[in-house]
Amino acid sequence: KNIAGEIISMKKYKGKKILIVNVASKCGYTSQYSDLQELYSDYSDKIEVLAIPCNDFGRQEPGTNSEIDEFCKTNFGVTFSVMAKGNIKQSPKHVLYEWLSDPSKNGWNSELPSWNFSKYLIDEKGNLLEFFPSNISPTSDIIVSKL
């Protein structure tokens, strides 16, 4: 579901790369919202950004979906997709993180984020390509070169 509670099919993003990022509004990496927006603005013809707010790491996303939506738009001018708040470590685990951390489903990866603003890159056909830790900026050469 997106931040407004609407069910979104991943088929909507077919033909583009997808960067999935677990986000939080009270984290030392929160400024990466600006980098995510820059990446999306510069490369929206090639990539979709899916931000998934999560309160599992340091309780740094305590807000409601509507508060998170307002925070993203007001403070960072976010125009990429922000999804409904979800869990990564707690049950029930967000459906995307079930797939992202199960090698039998994604082909190779069992790693879950260890902190906010971890990133997964998925190719145009839905294959998991890379995992990037929190300290890798969305606008870094290592990510942009994959587009």
C-alpha angles and dihedrals in degrees: 000000000000123000090273091056097253118141110245123198116219086223085078088074098047112136095030134082115250128214111200114197131179105221139191132185098218101048132112086241095052089108086071086081084079091052092047090052091048091050091048093046092049099041108023088128088064107027143037121206118214113191115195114193113220134181095194097100115067091329087272096149106054096148130107121249091262092048091049091049091051092046092052095047097041099043103032108017090236115194098164121093117288112190130207116284111273144175128254104172099020128069129291092042115210110264093239091054090049087059096038093055101041114085091197088062104033099032103243120006129095096160121116122194114277092200144004120298097031111153138214122193118209123189128233092271096051099262119142107241109172147358119216124191124231096267093062109094117227088234095051119125090245090064100033091050089061092060 
